[in-house]
Amino acid sequence: MKLVKSLLLGSAAGLIAVGGAQAADLPVKAKAVEYVKICSLYGAGFYYIPGTDTCIKLGGYLRAEVALGTNSVYGAAIGSPAGAHNRLSNYYTMRARQDLNIDTRTATEYGVVRTFFDATFSWTTGGYQGTGSAFGGTAYTGTLALNNAGAAPALVGSSINPTDGGTSGGSLGVYYAFIQFAGFTMGKAVSQFDAPWTNYPGNNFDGLVGGSGTVTGVNQFSYTADFGQGITASFSAEDATAYYQAGNFNISSAAGAAAIAGLTTGALGANAIGGSRSPNLVAMMRVDQAWGLFQASVAAHDNHVAYYGATEPTGHPDDKWGWAVQLALSIKNIPTGAGDVINISGVYTDGATRYNFQNLAGSSFVAYGNSGIAYQSVAAVVAPDTVFITGGQQETVKTWGFRGAYTHNWDPYWNTAIYGAYAAAQFGSGAKTFLCGVGGAFSSVPGLTSCNPDFNVGQVGLITRWTPVKNLTFSADLNWTHIDQKYSGVIAGGNNFPVAKPAAAYELKDQDSITLLLRAQRNW
């Protein structure tokens, strides 16, 4: 009897255990899916990151374009090899680009915390330069060591810009990456010095002179005060290294045989920029209201040189501070049509050339053309920040310029803009005496009838855009660039192998470039 009782109790316990296990295996009601919610605090396109109070917006564009008559999709036919105007020069340059930007914002008791990131992925046509081989060898421009103004004569005025994220094959460019909090901006963003339209008062052409334009951002630490009624003021410390060094030239190297190179390639001296010592210091005030915008900007730039020679004992010049000032004006609601706008700006620099000859335009220009009295003609000019001679101090190069555009909307689908720019570079008396004075570096060059390193650059353009559907735009931008150099005469120039130019007689003469930029862009 006891045995039967034990069996029954054991069986019951087993059934209970099995039943509990089966109950545990029954499906449990899942949590409600946390769907993405629209964030209306910061405008269209934002939504909440699930599980957070942070709003995010994704955006960007895809662009396909071709530039005719240049080796650069962002500049004129100047430098090497575009300025050669021979069989090395591209008739066209093509680029496909995808831009991606990520904007996040979070409301806090101290105000909105914002981060912004913008990157581009590009594929661009390259080019070929001569190697000097007796058998006509060329090298793809993507394999050459590039430099800014003051590089070796072979590359001075290069139409390839290393800071544009590369121009040969595939490339990645990080344009903006910054944090904004309580009025502070920290990271890579457009300079506080720039007008809101940067290089584009009405154009697509990137190589416009006559003002500052950090369209790919510059590292900075800035504070902006908002006084209400559209009035703001900013103070900023900005990295000078990548975008604001036009060169500090030791022009002592331009003497002797190098004088010919200086006149035909723009290599006025050895570039002797030293290490970073001080960021550029910028202050800006802006009034942005319904009628338009007015902005005044000032900047200070430290010119810090390495050494007179190859080693420390050769000595060095003292630092020299340069400066720049810019005024910008935008006029809206003009009577010619809805959305029509006029954007203009003017700038003056003293030892801070890049605030006028902005990075994508460059400050060195080399171009060849026809001549009725010599093998060919050439204009080769350059505007560094400062120049000096061995044992002497830095002398600043002064520049001034302006740019502007008028945009007219024909209807909601078509608009046209006419734009222009002008920039002038003027060397000091010390540089002109050393280069062009009695017994100067260029005074013994046979055939040189007028010597003056000053120059001007003028530009005029016309662009028409068609937007058949929202966020899809087709455009054609025709630009003319004129280099007005001040040298004259016919000189015996040496070989310039990267552009396949022989040792021959060259006429020193003004040069022109005409380019056409065709673009299709889909914003999203």
Short mmCIF file of C-alpha atoms in Angstrom, two decimals:
data_model
loop_
_atom_site.label_atom_id
_atom_site.label_comp_id
_atom_site.label_asym_id
_atom_site.label_seq_id
_atom_site.Cartn_x
_atom_site.Cartn_y
_atom_site.Cartn_z
CA MET A 1 0.00 0.00 0.00
CA LYS A 2 2.81 2.37 0.88
CA LEU A 3 4.50 1.50 -2.41
CA VAL A 4 1.38 2.36 -4.43
CA LYS A 5 1.01 5.62 -2.53
CA SER A 6 4.61 6.58 -3.27
CA LEU A 7 4.17 5.85 -6.97
CA LEU A 8 1.04 7.95 -7.17
CA LEU A 9 2.67 10.90 -5.40
CA GLY A 10 5.76 10.67 -7.62
CA SER A 11 3.67 10.57 -10.77
CA ALA A 12 1.69 13.63 -9.65
CA ALA A 13 4.88 15.55 -8.93
CA GLY A 14 6.22 14.67 -12.37
CA LEU A 15 3.03 15.81 -14.07
CA ILE A 16 3.16 19.10 -12.18
CA ALA A 17 6.81 19.65 -13.21
CA VAL A 18 6.07 18.92 -16.87
CA GLY A 19 3.04 21.21 -16.78
CA GLY A 20 5.18 24.02 -15.30
CA ALA A 21 7.80 23.58 -17.99
CA GLN A 22 5.18 23.72 -20.71
CA ALA A 23 3.67 26.83 -19.15
CA ALA A 24 7.11 28.49 -19.16
CA ASP A 25 7.41 27.77 -22.86
CA LEU A 26 4.20 29.60 -23.74
CA PRO A 27 4.78 32.83 -25.79
CA VAL A 28 5.00 36.05 -23.78
CA LYS A 29 3.38 39.21 -25.17
CA ALA A 30 6.13 41.29 -26.87
CA LYS A 31 6.77 44.94 -26.08
CA ALA A 32 5.20 47.44 -28.44
CA VAL A 33 7.46 48.35 -31.37
CA GLU A 34 9.03 51.78 -30.86
CA TYR A 35 8.29 53.38 -34.21
CA VAL A 36 10.32 56.33 -35.52
CA LYS A 37 8.69 59.61 -34.53
CA ILE A 38 8.85 62.90 -36.39
CA CYS A 39 10.85 65.65 -34.63
CA SER A 40 9.30 69.00 -35.49
CA LEU A 41 11.56 71.11 -33.25
CA TYR A 42 14.23 71.84 -35.86
CA GLY A 43 12.40 71.85 -39.18
CA ALA A 44 11.49 69.31 -41.83
CA GLY A 45 13.40 66.05 -42.15
CA PHE A 46 14.27 65.46 -38.49
CA TYR A 47 13.11 62.43 -36.54
CA TYR A 48 13.87 61.04 -33.08
CA ILE A 49 16.52 58.35 -32.75
CA PRO A 50 14.49 55.53 -31.15
CA GLY A 51 14.91 55.37 -27.40
CA THR A 52 16.50 58.84 -27.14
CA ASP A 53 15.55 62.50 -27.09
CA THR A 54 18.05 63.25 -29.88
CA CYS A 55 16.78 64.30 -33.30
CA ILE A 56 18.63 63.32 -36.47
CA LYS A 57 18.45 64.36 -40.10
CA LEU A 58 20.17 62.67 -43.03
CA GLY A 59 20.86 64.55 -46.23
CA GLY A 60 23.17 64.94 -49.17
CA TYR A 61 23.33 65.03 -52.93
CA LEU A 62 24.52 63.04 -55.90
CA ARG A 63 26.29 65.05 -58.57
CA ALA A 64 27.51 64.21 -62.07
CA GLU A 65 29.46 66.88 -63.95
CA VAL A 66 31.87 67.55 -66.77
CA ALA A 67 34.15 70.58 -67.18
CA LEU A 68 35.18 71.46 -70.71
CA GLY A 69 38.50 73.17 -71.45
CA THR A 70 40.27 72.43 -68.17
CA ASN A 71 41.99 69.70 -66.16
CA SER A 72 39.98 70.70 -63.11
CA VAL A 73 36.27 70.50 -62.37
CA TYR A 74 36.68 73.42 -59.98
CA GLY A 75 39.03 75.84 -61.71
CA ALA A 76 40.28 77.52 -64.87
CA ALA A 77 42.86 76.16 -67.31
CA ILE A 78 45.93 77.36 -65.45
CA GLY A 79 49.02 75.60 -64.17
CA SER A 80 50.25 72.19 -65.14
CA PRO A 81 49.13 70.60 -67.38
CA ALA A 82 45.94 72.55 -68.18
CA GLY A 83 47.72 75.86 -68.81
CA ALA A 84 50.01 74.30 -71.40
CA HIS A 85 47.23 74.36 -73.99
CA ASN A 86 48.82 71.49 -75.88
CA ARG A 87 48.41 67.72 -76.24
CA LEU A 88 48.82 67.22 -72.47
CA SER A 89 45.84 69.42 -71.63
CA ASN A 90 42.46 67.80 -71.04
CA TYR A 91 39.62 68.81 -73.34
CA TYR A 92 37.27 67.59 -70.61
CA THR A 93 37.34 66.50 -66.98
CA MET A 94 34.52 64.43 -65.46
CA ARG A 95 33.49 63.79 -61.88
CA ALA A 96 30.80 61.80 -60.06
CA ARG A 97 30.24 62.62 -56.39
CA GLN A 98 28.04 61.45 -53.55
CA ASP A 99 27.69 63.75 -50.55
CA LEU A 100 26.40 62.52 -47.19
CA ASN A 101 25.63 64.72 -44.19
CA ILE A 102 24.35 63.82 -40.72
CA ASP A 103 22.82 66.49 -38.47
CA THR A 104 21.93 65.66 -34.85
CA ARG A 105 20.37 67.97 -32.24
CA THR A 106 19.45 67.52 -28.59
CA ALA A 107 17.63 70.04 -26.39
CA THR A 108 19.34 70.59 -23.01
CA GLU A 109 19.06 73.05 -20.13
CA TYR A 110 22.01 74.93 -21.72
CA GLY A 111 20.42 75.09 -25.15
CA VAL A 112 20.64 72.84 -28.20
CA VAL A 113 23.65 70.54 -28.61
CA ARG A 114 24.29 70.02 -32.30
CA THR A 115 26.73 67.84 -34.26
CA PHE A 116 27.16 68.03 -38.01
CA PHE A 117 29.15 65.79 -40.34
CA ASP A 118 29.51 66.09 -44.11
CA ALA A 119 31.63 63.85 -46.33
CA THR A 120 31.98 63.35 -50.08
CA PHE A 121 32.91 60.30 -52.12
CA SER A 122 34.21 61.24 -55.56
CA TRP A 123 35.57 59.75 -58.74
CA THR A 124 37.36 62.22 -61.00
CA THR A 125 39.22 62.24 -64.30
CA GLY A 126 42.96 62.64 -63.88
CA GLY A 127 45.58 64.00 -66.26
CA TYR A 128 49.09 63.45 -67.54
CA GLN A 129 52.26 65.53 -67.27
CA GLY A 130 55.56 65.12 -69.04
CA THR A 131 58.46 63.40 -67.27
CA GLY A 132 61.25 64.86 -69.38
CA SER A 133 61.96 61.50 -70.97
CA ALA A 134 63.67 61.58 -74.37
CA PHE A 135 60.97 59.18 -75.53
CA GLY A 136 58.04 61.40 -74.60
CA GLY A 137 57.10 59.72 -71.34
CA THR A 138 54.21 61.02 -69.25
CA ALA A 139 53.04 60.39 -65.68
CA TYR A 140 49.52 60.32 -64.28
CA THR A 141 49.00 63.39 -62.12
CA GLY A 142 47.75 61.25 -59.24
CA THR A 143 51.29 59.89 -58.77
CA LEU A 144 53.09 63.23 -58.58
CA ALA A 145 54.09 64.94 -55.35
CA LEU A 146 51.98 68.09 -55.15
CA ASN A 147 52.62 71.32 -53.31
CA ASN A 148 51.00 74.71 -52.89
CA ALA A 149 52.38 78.00 -54.13
CA GLY A 150 56.16 78.08 -54.15
CA ALA A 151 56.62 74.44 -55.15
CA ALA A 152 59.25 73.36 -57.62
CA PRO A 153 58.93 75.18 -60.95
CA ALA A 154 57.52 72.03 -62.55
CA LEU A 155 54.42 72.21 -60.39
CA VAL A 156 53.93 75.88 -59.63
CA GLY A 157 50.39 76.83 -60.49
CA SER A 158 49.26 73.23 -60.62
CA SER A 159 45.58 72.90 -61.40
CA ILE A 160 45.48 69.96 -59.02
CA ASN A 161 44.53 70.92 -55.51
CA PRO A 162 45.57 68.45 -52.79
CA THR A 163 43.09 69.94 -50.32
CA ASP A 164 40.10 69.21 -52.56
CA GLY A 165 40.12 65.56 -51.53
CA GLY A 166 42.10 64.49 -54.62
CA THR A 167 41.39 64.86 -58.32
CA SER A 168 42.61 61.56 -59.74
CA GLY A 169 40.47 58.47 -59.32
CA GLY A 170 38.45 57.78 -56.20
CA SER A 171 38.71 60.00 -53.15
CA LEU A 172 37.10 60.71 -49.80
CA GLY A 173 36.71 64.26 -48.51
CA VAL A 174 35.66 65.20 -44.99
CA TYR A 175 34.17 68.65 -45.38
CA TYR A 176 32.49 69.41 -42.06
CA ALA A 177 32.73 67.73 -38.67
CA PHE A 178 31.82 70.00 -35.76
CA ILE A 179 29.98 70.34 -32.45
CA GLN A 180 27.89 73.40 -31.55
CA PHE A 181 26.94 74.11 -27.93
CA ALA A 182 26.00 77.27 -26.03
CA GLY A 183 27.21 79.51 -28.86
CA PHE A 184 30.49 77.62 -29.40
CA THR A 185 31.51 75.88 -32.64
CA MET A 186 34.30 73.31 -32.29
CA GLY A 187 35.66 71.37 -35.26
CA LYS A 188 35.77 71.70 -39.05
CA ALA A 189 33.27 74.26 -40.36
CA VAL A 190 33.08 77.21 -42.75
CA SER A 191 35.30 80.07 -41.55
CA GLN A 192 33.58 82.80 -39.58
CA PHE A 193 35.34 85.25 -41.93
CA ASP A 194 33.45 84.01 -45.00
CA ALA A 195 30.27 85.46 -46.43
CA PRO A 196 27.35 83.00 -46.13
CA TRP A 197 27.64 82.18 -49.85
CA THR A 198 31.40 81.46 -49.52
CA ASN A 199 32.75 81.16 -53.10
CA TYR A 200 29.33 81.20 -54.73
CA PRO A 201 27.56 84.56 -54.94
CA GLY A 202 25.63 83.05 -57.86
CA ASN A 203 27.91 80.56 -59.60
CA ASN A 204 28.94 76.89 -59.60
CA PHE A 205 32.51 77.64 -60.77
CA ASP A 206 34.77 77.03 -57.74
CA GLY A 207 37.81 79.05 -58.78
CA LEU A 208 36.45 82.55 -58.18
CA VAL A 209 39.02 85.02 -56.83
CA GLY A 210 38.18 88.20 -54.93
CA GLY A 211 37.40 86.86 -51.47
CA SER A 212 37.64 84.14 -48.88
CA GLY A 213 35.86 80.80 -49.20
CA THR A 214 36.47 77.72 -47.07
CA VAL A 215 33.79 75.64 -48.78
CA THR A 216 35.29 72.43 -47.39
CA GLY A 217 35.56 73.75 -43.84
CA VAL A 218 38.47 74.75 -41.61
CA ASN A 219 39.27 73.54 -38.09
CA GLN A 220 38.27 76.19 -35.58
CA PHE A 221 37.18 77.10 -32.07
CA SER A 222 34.57 79.85 -32.30
CA TYR A 223 32.01 81.67 -30.21
CA THR A 224 28.95 83.38 -31.68
CA ALA A 225 26.85 85.86 -29.71
CA ASP A 226 23.24 86.39 -30.81
CA PHE A 227 21.90 89.88 -30.00
CA GLY A 228 18.48 89.30 -31.56
CA GLN A 229 16.86 90.95 -34.59
CA GLY A 230 19.24 88.97 -36.82
CA ILE A 231 22.38 90.58 -35.35
CA THR A 232 25.25 88.27 -34.45
CA ALA A 233 28.97 88.54 -33.75
CA SER A 234 31.61 85.80 -33.84
CA PHE A 235 35.14 85.41 -32.55
CA SER A 236 37.23 82.54 -33.82
CA ALA A 237 40.64 80.85 -33.71
CA GLU A 238 41.09 78.95 -37.00
CA ASP A 239 43.73 76.58 -38.31
CA ALA A 240 45.90 78.34 -40.89
CA THR A 241 47.84 75.33 -42.15
CA ALA A 242 45.60 73.74 -44.76
CA TYR A 243 43.83 76.70 -46.32
CA TYR A 244 45.48 80.00 -45.39
CA GLN A 245 49.16 79.74 -46.30
CA ALA A 246 49.92 81.20 -49.71
CA GLY A 247 53.68 80.99 -49.10
CA ASN A 248 56.64 82.81 -47.57
CA PHE A 249 59.24 83.10 -50.37
CA ASN A 250 62.97 83.56 -50.01
CA ILE A 251 63.41 85.45 -53.27
CA SER A 252 67.20 85.32 -53.03
CA SER A 253 66.94 82.06 -55.00
CA ALA A 254 65.43 83.95 -57.95
CA ALA A 255 68.81 85.42 -58.88
CA GLY A 256 71.11 84.16 -61.62
CA ALA A 257 69.94 81.32 -63.84
CA ALA A 258 66.80 80.94 -61.73
CA ALA A 259 65.59 84.34 -62.99
CA ILE A 260 64.34 82.77 -66.22
CA ALA A 261 62.38 80.20 -64.24
CA GLY A 262 60.84 82.98 -62.18
CA LEU A 263 59.57 84.72 -65.31
CA THR A 264 58.28 81.63 -67.12
CA THR A 265 57.01 79.43 -64.25
CA GLY A 266 56.25 81.92 -61.46
CA ALA A 267 58.87 80.41 -59.15
CA LEU A 268 59.97 83.67 -57.54
CA GLY A 269 61.74 81.93 -54.68
CA ALA A 270 62.00 79.03 -52.29
CA ASN A 271 58.94 78.56 -50.10
CA ALA A 272 60.05 78.52 -46.47
CA ILE A 273 56.89 78.21 -44.38
CA GLY A 274 57.70 77.13 -40.81
CA GLY A 275 55.72 75.13 -38.30
CA SER A 276 52.34 76.17 -36.93
CA ARG A 277 52.64 78.80 -34.20
CA SER A 278 49.35 80.66 -34.02
CA PRO A 279 45.90 80.05 -35.48
CA ASN A 280 44.31 82.78 -37.55
CA LEU A 281 42.29 85.11 -35.33
CA VAL A 282 38.93 86.15 -36.79
CA ALA A 283 36.16 88.53 -35.75
CA MET A 284 32.89 88.96 -37.61
CA MET A 285 29.64 90.95 -37.21
CA ARG A 286 26.52 90.20 -39.26
CA VAL A 287 23.06 91.71 -39.73
CA ASP A 288 20.72 89.19 -41.38
CA GLN A 289 17.16 90.43 -41.87
CA ALA A 290 14.29 90.25 -44.36
CA TRP A 291 15.78 92.95 -46.62
CA GLY A 292 19.09 91.09 -46.93
CA LEU A 293 22.42 90.79 -45.14
CA PHE A 294 25.45 92.88 -44.23
CA GLN A 295 28.65 91.41 -42.81
CA ALA A 296 32.04 92.81 -41.77
CA SER A 297 34.97 90.47 -41.09
CA VAL A 298 38.58 90.92 -39.99
CA ALA A 299 41.36 88.36 -39.64
CA ALA A 300 44.96 88.24 -38.41
CA HIS A 301 47.46 85.74 -39.86
CA ASP A 302 50.91 84.89 -38.43
CA ASN A 303 53.63 84.40 -41.08
CA HIS A 304 56.19 82.10 -39.46
CA VAL A 305 59.24 81.21 -41.57
CA ALA A 306 61.65 78.30 -41.12
CA TYR A 307 65.27 79.24 -42.01
CA TYR A 308 67.23 81.20 -44.58
CA GLY A 309 69.05 78.02 -45.57
CA ALA A 310 68.99 74.29 -45.10
CA THR A 311 70.10 74.25 -41.45
CA GLU A 312 69.46 76.11 -38.20
CA PRO A 313 72.71 78.16 -38.11
CA THR A 314 71.66 80.00 -41.30
CA GLY A 315 69.19 82.01 -39.20
CA HIS A 316 65.67 83.15 -39.95
CA PRO A 317 63.52 86.28 -40.26
CA ASP A 318 61.17 87.36 -37.47
CA ASP A 319 57.48 86.48 -37.59
CA LYS A 320 55.32 88.95 -39.49
CA TRP A 321 51.60 89.34 -38.81
CA GLY A 322 49.33 89.85 -41.78
CA TRP A 323 45.68 90.86 -41.78
CA ALA A 324 42.56 90.97 -43.93
CA VAL A 325 39.22 92.78 -43.90
CA GLN A 326 36.10 91.91 -45.88
CA LEU A 327 32.67 93.51 -46.33
CA ALA A 328 29.73 91.55 -47.77
CA LEU A 329 26.24 92.66 -48.78
CA SER A 330 23.19 90.70 -49.95
CA ILE A 331 20.07 92.47 -51.21
CA LYS A 332 16.84 90.44 -51.40
CA ASN A 333 13.30 91.14 -52.57
CA ILE A 334 14.46 93.32 -55.45
CA PRO A 335 11.72 94.36 -57.90
CA THR A 336 13.02 92.35 -60.87
CA GLY A 337 11.35 89.14 -59.67
CA ALA A 338 10.45 86.89 -56.78
CA GLY A 339 13.56 85.37 -55.22
CA ASP A 340 15.98 87.56 -57.18
CA VAL A 341 19.09 88.47 -55.21
CA ILE A 342 22.30 90.50 -55.49
CA ASN A 343 25.36 89.26 -53.55
CA ILE A 344 28.57 91.30 -53.47
CA SER A 345 31.72 91.40 -51.34
CA GLY A 346 35.05 93.22 -51.26
CA VAL A 347 38.30 92.33 -49.51
CA TYR A 348 41.72 93.83 -48.73
CA THR A 349 44.67 91.80 -47.45
CA ASP A 350 48.17 92.61 -46.23
CA GLY A 351 50.26 89.49 -45.69
CA ALA A 352 47.17 87.23 -45.74
CA THR A 353 46.72 86.49 -49.45
CA ARG A 354 44.43 83.46 -49.12
CA TYR A 355 41.58 85.69 -47.90
CA ASN A 356 41.48 87.07 -51.46
CA PHE A 357 42.99 84.38 -53.69
CA GLN A 358 41.03 81.63 -51.95
CA ASN A 359 42.25 78.06 -51.79
CA LEU A 360 40.36 76.60 -54.76
CA ALA A 361 41.33 79.54 -56.99
CA GLY A 362 44.97 79.40 -55.93
CA SER A 363 47.48 82.23 -55.86
CA SER A 364 49.78 81.07 -58.66
CA PHE A 365 48.85 81.21 -62.34
CA VAL A 366 50.80 79.76 -65.28
CA ALA A 367 49.37 79.67 -68.78
CA TYR A 368 50.75 79.55 -72.32
CA GLY A 369 49.31 80.96 -75.54
CA ASN A 370 50.10 81.99 -79.10
CA SER A 371 52.59 84.66 -80.12
CA GLY A 372 53.29 86.39 -83.41
CA ILE A 373 56.88 87.22 -82.48
CA ALA A 374 58.13 84.19 -80.51
CA TYR A 375 57.68 80.44 -80.17
CA GLN A 376 54.79 81.00 -77.76
CA SER A 377 53.62 83.44 -75.08
CA VAL A 378 53.38 82.85 -71.35
CA ALA A 379 52.05 84.47 -68.19
CA ALA A 380 53.56 83.16 -64.95
CA VAL A 381 52.65 85.01 -61.75
CA VAL A 382 52.31 84.20 -58.07
CA ALA A 383 51.14 85.99 -54.91
CA PRO A 384 52.61 84.64 -51.65
CA ASP A 385 51.85 86.08 -48.22
CA THR A 386 55.36 87.49 -47.74
CA VAL A 387 58.78 87.61 -49.39
CA PHE A 388 62.27 88.08 -47.93
CA ILE A 389 65.93 87.79 -48.85
CA THR A 390 68.60 85.88 -46.98
CA GLY A 391 69.58 87.96 -43.95
CA GLY A 392 66.52 90.23 -44.27
CA GLN A 393 63.04 90.46 -42.80
CA GLN A 394 59.68 89.55 -44.30
CA GLU A 395 57.85 92.02 -46.52
CA THR A 396 54.12 91.52 -47.01
CA VAL A 397 52.32 91.21 -50.33
CA LYS A 398 49.17 93.33 -50.48
CA THR A 399 46.05 92.32 -52.39
CA TRP A 400 42.53 93.59 -52.94
CA GLY A 401 39.54 92.25 -54.78
CA PHE A 402 35.81 91.87 -55.06
CA ARG A 403 33.22 89.41 -56.35
CA GLY A 404 29.50 89.50 -56.93
CA ALA A 405 26.50 88.10 -58.76
CA TYR A 406 22.95 88.96 -59.75
CA THR A 407 20.52 86.02 -59.90
CA HIS A 408 17.19 86.33 -61.72
CA ASN A 409 14.39 83.75 -61.51
CA TRP A 410 12.53 83.51 -64.82
CA ASP A 411 9.92 81.21 -63.28
CA PRO A 412 9.85 78.48 -60.60
CA TYR A 413 11.92 76.21 -62.86
CA TRP A 414 14.56 78.43 -64.50
CA ASN A 415 17.05 80.99 -63.20
CA THR A 416 20.12 82.73 -64.58
CA ALA A 417 22.98 84.47 -62.82
CA ILE A 418 25.67 86.75 -64.14
CA TYR A 419 28.74 86.94 -61.93
CA GLY A 420 32.22 88.37 -61.85
CA ALA A 421 35.35 88.76 -59.75
CA TYR A 422 38.58 90.72 -59.70
CA ALA A 423 41.74 90.39 -57.61
CA ALA A 424 44.98 92.37 -57.65
CA ALA A 425 48.34 91.48 -56.07
CA GLN A 426 50.95 94.14 -55.30
CA PHE A 427 54.50 93.52 -54.10
CA GLY A 428 56.35 95.88 -51.80
CA SER A 429 59.18 98.22 -52.75
CA GLY A 430 61.83 95.89 -51.29
CA ALA A 431 60.77 92.95 -53.46
CA LYS A 432 60.50 95.10 -56.58
CA THR A 433 63.94 96.59 -56.01
CA PHE A 434 65.52 93.17 -55.49
CA LEU A 435 63.81 91.64 -58.52
CA CYS A 436 63.56 94.55 -60.96
CA GLY A 437 65.81 97.36 -59.72
CA VAL A 438 69.22 98.29 -61.04
CA GLY A 439 71.35 95.18 -60.64
CA GLY A 440 68.28 93.21 -59.57
CA ALA A 441 67.67 89.51 -60.11
CA PHE A 442 65.75 90.05 -63.36
CA SER A 443 67.67 93.08 -64.63
CA SER A 444 70.17 90.97 -66.55
CA VAL A 445 67.57 88.85 -68.37
CA PRO A 446 68.01 89.58 -72.10
CA GLY A 447 64.86 90.73 -73.85
CA LEU A 448 62.97 91.78 -70.71
CA THR A 449 61.61 95.26 -71.47
CA SER A 450 59.31 95.78 -68.47
CA CYS A 451 59.72 94.21 -65.03
CA ASN A 452 56.95 94.18 -62.44
CA PRO A 453 55.79 91.14 -60.40
CA ASP A 454 52.34 92.70 -59.73
CA PHE A 455 49.35 91.16 -61.50
CA ASN A 456 45.56 91.14 -61.69
CA VAL A 457 43.01 88.41 -62.35
CA GLY A 458 39.59 89.20 -63.80
CA GLN A 459 36.69 86.78 -64.19
CA VAL A 460 33.21 86.95 -65.74
CA GLY A 461 30.66 84.15 -65.90
CA LEU A 462 27.11 83.25 -66.83
CA ILE A 463 25.16 80.33 -65.38
CA THR A 464 21.67 79.02 -66.14
CA ARG A 465 19.87 76.43 -64.01
CA TRP A 466 16.81 74.29 -64.77
CA THR A 467 14.93 72.50 -61.96
CA PRO A 468 12.23 70.40 -63.68
CA VAL A 469 11.26 68.69 -60.42
CA LYS A 470 12.00 69.47 -56.80
CA ASN A 471 15.64 68.88 -55.79
CA LEU A 472 16.84 67.93 -59.30
CA THR A 473 18.82 70.67 -61.06
CA PHE A 474 20.69 70.82 -64.38
CA SER A 475 23.10 73.73 -64.87
CA ALA A 476 25.56 75.16 -67.38
CA ASP A 477 28.24 77.60 -66.11
CA LEU A 478 30.41 79.44 -68.66
CA ASN A 479 33.45 81.25 -67.21
CA TRP A 480 36.16 83.49 -68.64
CA THR A 481 39.35 84.09 -66.63
CA HIS A 482 41.92 86.71 -67.68
CA ILE A 483 45.46 86.93 -66.25
CA ASP A 484 46.76 90.51 -66.50
CA GLN A 485 50.52 90.28 -65.86
CA LYS A 486 52.88 93.26 -65.86
CA TYR A 487 56.05 91.83 -67.43
CA SER A 488 56.79 92.45 -71.11
CA GLY A 489 59.40 91.42 -73.61
CA VAL A 490 60.65 88.29 -75.35
CA ILE A 491 63.02 86.12 -73.33
CA ALA A 492 64.85 82.85 -73.88
CA GLY A 493 62.94 80.45 -71.68
CA GLY A 494 64.25 77.07 -70.58
CA ASN A 495 62.69 73.64 -70.77
CA ASN A 496 59.47 73.07 -68.82
CA PHE A 497 59.11 69.30 -69.12
CA PRO A 498 55.85 68.78 -67.17
CA VAL A 499 54.03 70.81 -69.82
CA ALA A 500 56.29 69.70 -72.70
CA LYS A 501 57.60 73.23 -73.38
CA PRO A 502 61.04 73.41 -75.03
CA ALA A 503 63.85 75.87 -74.50
CA ALA A 504 62.77 78.67 -76.85
CA ALA A 505 61.86 82.33 -77.15
CA TYR A 506 58.73 83.21 -75.14
CA GLU A 507 56.75 86.43 -75.20
CA LEU A 508 55.61 87.62 -71.76
CA LYS A 509 51.94 88.31 -72.35
CA ASP A 510 48.47 88.25 -70.74
CA GLN A 511 46.56 84.96 -70.99
CA ASP A 512 42.94 83.80 -71.01
CA SER A 513 40.98 80.69 -70.09
CA ILE A 514 37.41 79.81 -71.06
CA THR A 515 35.71 76.86 -69.35
CA LEU A 516 32.21 75.38 -69.37
CA LEU A 517 30.95 73.40 -66.38
CA LEU A 518 27.91 71.18 -66.98
CA ARG A 519 26.28 69.65 -63.90
CA ALA A 520 23.35 67.45 -62.89
CA GLN A 521 22.59 67.32 -59.17
CA ARG A 522 19.95 65.51 -57.13
CA ASN A 523 19.58 66.71 -53.53
CA TRP A 524 17.90 64.53 -50.93
#
